[in-house]
Each structure stands twice: as C-alpha cells, then as structure tokens.
Amino acid sequence: MPGFSRFTSLVDALPATVPFVGPEAIERGRGLAVKARIGANESSFGPAPSVLAAIREKAGDIWQYNDPENFALKAALAAHHGLSPANIAVGEGVDDLLGLIVRLVIEPGMPVVTSFGGYPTFNFHVSGFGGRLVTVPYTGDREDMDGLLAAAKRENAPLVYFANPDNPMGSWWDAESVVAFARALPETTLLVLDEAYSECGPAGSTPVSDALIDLPNVIRTRTFSKAYGLAGARVGYAFGTPETIVAFDKIRNHFGMPRLSTEAALAALADQAYLKEVVGKIGAARERIAAIAVANGLQPLPSATNFVAIDCGRDGTYARSIVDGLMQHGVFIRMPGVAPLNRCIRVSTGQPEALDLFEEALPKVLASL
Amino acid sequence: MPGFSRFTSLVDALPATVPFVGPEAIERGRGLAVKARIGANESSFGPAPSVLAAIREKAGDIWQYNDPENFALKAALAAHHGLSPANIAVGEGVDDLLGLIVRLVIEPGMPVVTSFGGYPTFNFHVSGFGGRLVTVPYTGDREDMDGLLAAAKRENAPLVYFANPDNPMGSWWDAESVVAFARALPETTLLVLDEAYSECGPAGSTPVSDALIDLPNVIRTRTFSKAYGLAGARVGYAFGTPETIVAFDKIRNHFGMPRLSTEAALAALADQAYLKEVVGKIGAARERIAAIAVANGLQPLPSATNFVAIDCGRDGTYARSIVDGLMQHGVFIRMPGVAPLNRCIRVSTGQPEALDLFEEALPKVLASL
C-alpha cells in the first residue's frame, strides 16, 4: 500500500534513515549483548551524584510542562559563561539546535560547507531541508579551516559547520586559529562552531566564551551529553549575539525541553568540581586506550575529546572488520564513515571495566583477521 | 546591532514568539506566585507511583542516549492499541510531531485548514513553514467537520487539523462522525486527528485504534502529557499506515527522545489501573468546576477533556479580566484566544486543593469587576 500521496517533493526524495545505528539495534539485529558501551561518546562515568539526586527529588514535578522560556537554565548558563541570557538558546540536544540552525538559513539548493567525514547528523539536517553539501577533505586528520574558508567564499555559502574539538577524529585547533577563522568568514556566512567536546580539550583549545560574541554570523553550540554525562537527557545550548539567537524563538518547539532534563542540567552546571573530576578520568582513559592501541601495533591519534581515534593502518574494510569483531565480544565501538578517516576506529573513554573488555578483545579480533 | 543578515526570507518574516506564556513567566513578569496551577491542562494528579519509581530507578542510565528506534516504546504502544510497531512514530511531545507533519506536507503558500481558535501551536508550525492558514469557525462550540471538509475541498488543501476531543472548548464528536469525516476527505488531504484528550472522553467519543488505520491520509496523535500526567516528559506518538508513518524517519531528530521520559511512558502505559483512577478523578473535578461555575452564575460547557470551558456570558475583555483577576489570587487559568470562544475561561481539572482556591477566588474576582 502506498503512503500519503502528497508529501513535499523534497520529502519524497529523502531516504528514511537513521544517522547512527544505536547499540540497542545492533543487539537486536545481531543477537549480541553490549558489555562495553564505548561507541557513542557517551560518558559512562555518569553525571554527578548531585544530578541524580536532583532528578530523583524533582521527579514528582514531571506532570508540569517545563518553563518554555528556559529562564533558569539560560540564567545559569549566562552566569557560567559570563554572558547574558539573551545570548543563549536552549534546545533538545545539539542535534535539535543544528536542525533549527539549518532551517533558519537554508532553502533548497543552497550550498552548505562542512568537512568530508564530519558530523553525519548535521548533514542529515542539511539534506532534510534541501541544502547542497559542499565538503572539504580533512588535512592531517584535522578539519581544514583554510579549505572551509575558501569553499565558503567560492560558493557564497550561507552556512558552514566546523567542530572543535573534532568528531570523529578527536583532533583540534588552538583557540587563536579558530577565532581567526571565524573572523575571516564573510558576514553573510553563518558559522556553526560545534564545541560539544570543549570541556575535554587541553587549555587553549577552545576560545573563551566571549571571544566571538560580537559576531552576528557565529553560533557556538555546547552540550550536556558528553563530559557532563547526560546524553539521555537531551540538553544542548547555543550562544551568539542576542539578535541572532532570538531567531530560534521563531521556530523552536517552545515546550520541548523535558522538565527533569532541565533540572539535571542545572545541577550538573552547579557541580563543576565533579566535571573536573570526570575530565581527569577522561584523560586517564584516553591514555589507557592509546596504550592498548600501541600494544596491539595500532596508532592512536591525539585527542581533545572523550574518545580516541585509532589508526588501524589499512582501509575502511579492515577497520570495519575490527568494529564488527569487537562487537562479537560485546564491545560496542564506532568508526568514521569515509576514507581516509575510515582507516581508524573510534573508541569512547569509559569506566575501567569497559576498557578491560576492549583490551581483552582487541588482540583476539586482530589475530582472527 | 543587527542579527545575522541572511536568514531565509520566511524566517525574516516570522515573529519571535511563544505560542503560550508559561505560568513561570507570569510569576516573573507580574511578581505573583502560582498557588493553583490549573491553566495548562496538565494533570496535577500526577503520573502513577510506578512511573515515579521507574524514573528514580533508571535515573542512573541517563548517561546513555536513548534507543533512536524507540523499539520498546513502539512495541508497547503497538500492543496497547492492537497495531504494529510500524504503524507508530514516537516524538518529543505532540508539538514536535505536529511540526514534523507540517514539514512533511507544507511548502510556502500552501493552504492548511484548521478551526478558528484551534490549537495555536499547530498554527505556529504552519506559519513556521510558510503555510497559509484557512480557518473555519466553530459551530455550537464544536469544531465544524462539514465546514472543515468543505474548506479542504475548496482549497485543495494538503493538510487539515482536527482535534477530538477539542481544545480549548472541551467539546467532542462521536466516533462514528469522526470516522465519516476522515473517510470523506480527499485522499490528497492529510488529516491530523489530534486525540490528546482521548483518554478523558466518554465511551464512543474516540474511534477505535484501527478504525482509520487503512487510510494513508490520516495520522492520529496521542500524548502522555494529559491523563497520563507526564507533560514535563515530552512524549507523544502518532499512528497511521506504515508507509505514511515511515516518513517521520526521513526528518525526525532520531536521538531526540529523553531516556527517562521513555522509561516513564513505558511504566505509565503498563499501569492502566492508575490511568482509570485518574480519569475518574478528572471526571469528578470536571463536575466540581462546573458546579463552581453555576454557583457563580456562569455557564460550564460539557467537556470530554481534563478541563472545563466556562462561558462567562460577555466578551473576551471580560473573560480576560477574570483570568487576570484570578491570577492575582494565585490561580493560573487560561482562555481561548479568539471570538466567540473567548467569552469563555478554561479551567483545568486538578487536585481538590487547587479547586478550593479557584472556588474561593472566583466570586471575589467577579464581584470586583
């Protein structure tokens, strides 16, 4: 039986797709159990105990819609960053905000510049609004800012995506270079500066909060899904000039934020000591993942994120067989989607027990190939 | 300072707006405390104790993204309705699903038929995608199905919105009439049948779950925000033919569902005994609200929802002054937005303590006008 006959031509041309296959779907599809969940750059260190306490304490309020203005969370974020609440938009994860940003700027056929192999969910949204992806290869496993800038100018692109630190490679640029890149872009090009992993990077890898706050064509995005350990809560935020940020109010799902997620984010933000502790654990886990890679003759790449990309020295087919082989041992990891990045596998930091399983399984998988 | 200079022309033309002002914003703006929260059709009876237990028990999993396929919830909903999981789409509240539906169907300038005074958030989404609203007046405080059908045909509209039971009036049609309406629509017109309040209606007011499941041009929406008491969780769902429902996968925010919200919905669905108990309380509260209205010389309208519209016998200015006056006493209610519906105020059912405050404040407010 056919579906409804009159979806838009854009919708008719889109595939029904999931940008990422979840570990639960892999378990169902392959009849395997995930024992080490280190594939989605979640934080198995979890959120702070104070966050869990807040969720449990506030659970009884769940019959109430959340404040559609997100007043308390915007105020807390503003205080945290030394900005004004008017600089901040809150959304149901960065994925939601990315979709809104694309919608604000892109009409069918318009060019959107990103890196070849960059964040698939951004590309999903671009396709979903009919944008035309213009991709720039990574250079030296880093996003190529000069190439992105040239492409943006050449195409007169209204939108450019740049992640720092980067996913899926874990690489980064120093804050000064990022600021120079943003300031070099034409004012008619909106830069989405995705800083989902900024809490995990070394000093000097993320511009200070107000470094670009004067630029109407820059929106920076952050999330509680990574270092804060709240991937399942869906809380992201964006900051920029008030006049740019107010555009979200024109199209966002005003009652979209879950009440307990908001409470969780407020508690997480208030517990910076815990965040610091987790960032230390992430650093230690990165070192351990790198050591495991080296012990198995593989090459870990430097990382400013909560994961490590490991160069397996061959092609995407080989790396895929490692990913699939590890899953046979219950170790869920992922890998970049395109060459030459897909010579790598990507392993998220996590609790020592998860890394134990990875350490145990990796040599067996490599020996079996 | 101007914002980004190159938003789409559609976005430039949109106002920055909130479809509803939240009670928190009223508190902040007017320096008042909400003591009786009976304005947003939330359920102060709350979710089942089993739901709160599930949230507290699963809180520690919040570091994990939710399954992007929503497998477990779709399976549970399918079992509940006697449908297949392929018939069901899950979203971050019905508001999210309404936005997706509009996006699937509407290109700028296309006509969308709804009732004059119907759900503002649907209209917000239509405007947000550039649709042209074609409105049909209520007749006898009910949505006018004949009028909606005629408008859909006259305009060759690709999309029609119809709520049963209705918000903001609380009125309803019998299931047979709703089915006849759906079947009379051209197959090139998609019907959104919003059944957010269906659990609260009398027997025979909602078509059985499979009554329209053969029609590719019907999507029915339901929510956990009303009778299930989970407004703050943001869980809605839609059902229709598999071939129509799969379209959501082309554009939805796949990792958008919060993990604890999904757990809450699963637990709520499993506790139908609690739902039945709440529906009984909603019925009793409706009767009490009606009695309070009558005691004050006002006319309550029949309701199949978790609220009661009360005809105050004069114009919108008068009703507005009652709404504002009640808020001075800490009683938060709302009212319809347009004439002639705005001769009414709308009072949500709730705990006896909240209705006590309403009962106490209403005569004082009326006397003061």
XYZ file of C-alpha atoms in Angstrom, chain B residues 130-355:
226
model
C 5.184 29.275 5.338
C 1.779 27.647 5.115
C -1.363 29.713 4.672
C -3.933 29.157 7.412
C -7.512 28.720 6.245
C -9.769 28.791 9.267
C -13.300 27.535 9.773
C -15.409 28.907 12.646
C -16.628 26.658 15.434
C -20.345 25.944 15.387
C -22.057 25.489 18.696
C -18.638 25.478 20.373
C -17.633 22.393 18.409
C -15.218 22.159 15.517
C -17.279 22.160 12.332
C -16.437 18.991 10.423
C -18.681 19.859 7.477
C -17.027 23.242 7.245
C -13.542 21.766 7.511
C -14.360 19.238 4.797
C -15.760 21.906 2.502
C -12.728 24.141 3.063
C -10.320 21.285 2.403
C -12.027 20.519 -0.888
C -12.425 24.142 -1.944
C -8.778 24.927 -1.232
C -7.437 21.575 -2.411
C -5.609 21.674 0.914
C -2.871 19.137 1.559
C -3.366 19.317 5.329
C -6.272 19.566 7.764
C -6.091 19.689 11.551
C -8.915 18.410 13.680
C -8.883 17.795 17.426
C -11.288 15.399 19.075
C -11.976 15.964 21.929
C -11.335 19.615 21.259
C -9.089 22.126 22.946
C -9.877 24.875 24.034
C -13.624 24.170 24.236
C -13.616 20.620 25.612
C -16.296 19.602 23.102
C -16.302 16.396 21.073
C -17.933 14.434 18.290
C -18.967 10.807 18.399
C -16.549 8.315 16.901
C -18.824 7.475 14.007
C -18.956 11.084 12.835
C -15.187 11.426 13.112
C -14.653 8.311 11.027
C -17.119 9.541 8.411
C -15.325 12.896 8.270
C -11.926 11.243 7.808
C -13.243 8.980 5.073
C -14.927 11.834 3.256
C -11.700 13.827 2.894
C -9.908 13.671 -0.466
C -7.026 11.216 -0.390
C -4.760 14.152 -1.272
C -5.601 15.815 2.032
C -3.707 14.622 5.095
C -5.815 14.672 8.247
C -4.061 15.241 11.561
C -6.502 13.876 14.080
C -5.239 15.203 17.405
C -6.561 12.986 20.181
C -4.531 14.376 23.060
C -7.539 14.202 25.366
C -8.997 10.910 24.175
C -8.414 9.104 27.476
C -10.695 11.631 29.203
C -13.697 11.337 26.899
C -16.917 9.369 27.331
C -17.384 5.972 25.706
C -17.880 6.270 21.978
C -16.130 9.620 21.630
C -12.905 8.245 20.143
C -12.725 5.898 17.145
C -11.186 2.529 17.993
C -7.470 2.324 17.323
C -7.741 0.594 13.962
C -10.806 2.474 12.728
C -8.801 4.520 10.217
C -5.602 2.504 10.023
C -6.195 1.675 6.360
C -6.106 5.330 5.308
C -2.718 6.680 4.099
C -4.002 10.219 4.565
C -4.751 10.018 8.297
C -2.295 10.478 11.161
C -3.701 10.290 14.661
C -1.718 11.783 17.545
C -1.732 10.936 21.243
C 0.205 12.145 24.243
C 1.391 11.187 27.689
C 1.069 14.840 28.753
C -2.585 14.841 29.766
C -4.313 11.928 31.524
C -1.008 10.088 32.000
C 0.341 13.081 33.924
C 3.655 13.396 32.093
C 3.570 16.850 30.459
C 7.136 17.526 31.575
C 8.431 14.312 29.994
C 7.605 15.248 26.390
C 6.321 12.006 24.963
C 3.823 11.924 22.137
C 3.109 9.437 19.426
C 1.392 9.211 16.086
C -0.177 6.303 14.298
C -1.184 5.614 10.734
C -0.285 3.350 7.836
C 3.319 2.076 7.876
C 4.010 3.735 4.522
C 2.884 7.123 5.831
C 4.439 6.758 9.267
C 7.873 5.876 7.854
C 8.080 9.436 6.514
C 8.865 10.660 10.032
C 12.142 8.743 9.829
C 13.222 10.989 6.979
C 13.276 14.135 9.074
C 12.876 13.431 12.784
C 15.505 14.065 15.444
C 16.447 10.411 15.845
C 18.211 10.799 19.167
C 15.636 13.264 20.436
C 13.725 11.153 22.949
C 14.935 11.535 26.526
C 15.798 8.245 28.144
C 13.888 8.743 31.391
C 10.860 10.062 29.523
C 10.756 6.849 27.546
C 11.002 4.817 30.743
C 8.240 6.935 32.253
C 5.961 6.375 29.264
C 6.563 2.630 29.335
C 5.694 2.465 33.012
C 2.649 4.705 32.558
C 1.312 2.602 29.725
C 1.728 -0.530 31.828
C -0.323 0.928 34.674
C -3.782 1.205 33.132
C -5.408 0.762 36.527
C -3.867 4.051 37.630
C -4.987 5.735 34.421
C -8.538 4.599 35.094
C -8.332 6.002 38.606
C -7.108 9.360 37.298
C -9.805 9.503 34.650
C -12.311 9.077 37.464
C -10.717 11.947 39.348
C -10.761 14.096 36.214
C -14.477 13.421 35.845
C -15.143 14.374 39.444
C -13.070 17.529 39.111
C -14.962 18.494 35.958
C -18.208 18.222 37.885
C -16.865 20.334 40.692
C -15.576 23.026 38.306
C -18.987 23.051 36.636
C -20.717 23.409 39.989
C -18.446 26.289 40.974
C -19.267 27.995 37.690
C -23.002 27.570 38.172
C -22.807 28.794 41.752
C -21.256 31.967 40.371
C -23.841 32.447 37.669
C -21.594 31.252 34.854
C -22.277 28.527 32.322
C -19.959 25.495 32.183
C -19.752 23.734 28.830
C -19.838 19.950 28.590
C -16.296 18.541 28.462
C -14.650 15.346 27.234
C -11.219 16.596 28.321
C -9.294 17.301 31.502
C -10.543 20.874 31.597
C -13.820 22.790 31.523
C -14.578 25.813 29.385
C -16.854 28.204 31.237
C -18.996 30.669 29.343
C -18.772 33.969 31.215
C -21.605 35.449 29.193
C -19.814 38.514 27.883
C -16.884 39.313 25.598
C -13.189 38.462 25.541
C -12.255 41.557 27.506
C -14.481 40.460 30.337
C -13.152 36.901 30.318
C -9.591 38.245 30.210
C -10.271 40.333 33.285
C -11.433 37.188 35.092
C -8.279 35.314 34.050
C -6.113 38.215 35.194
C -8.097 38.664 38.375
C -7.781 35.010 39.316
C -4.039 35.201 38.823
C -3.960 37.978 41.429
C -5.178 35.288 43.810
C -2.551 32.823 42.595
C -4.998 30.891 40.430
C -3.464 30.262 36.997
C -6.003 29.513 34.258
C -6.162 30.293 30.551
C -8.828 31.240 27.991
C -9.457 30.790 24.268
C -7.766 33.315 22.009
C -10.489 34.420 19.601
C -14.168 35.390 19.496
C -16.687 33.970 20.078
C -14.773 31.299 22.009
C -13.109 33.948 24.161
C -16.314 34.646 26.048
C -15.094 31.595 27.992
C -12.377 30.882 30.522
C -10.717 27.451 30.595
C -10.063 25.727 33.896
C -8.021 22.537 34.084
C -9.021 19.731 36.394
C -6.690 19.211 39.316
C -6.294 18.327 42.938
C -9.086 19.417 45.306
C -6.780 21.958 46.954
C -6.329 23.775 43.638
C -10.069 23.817 43.027
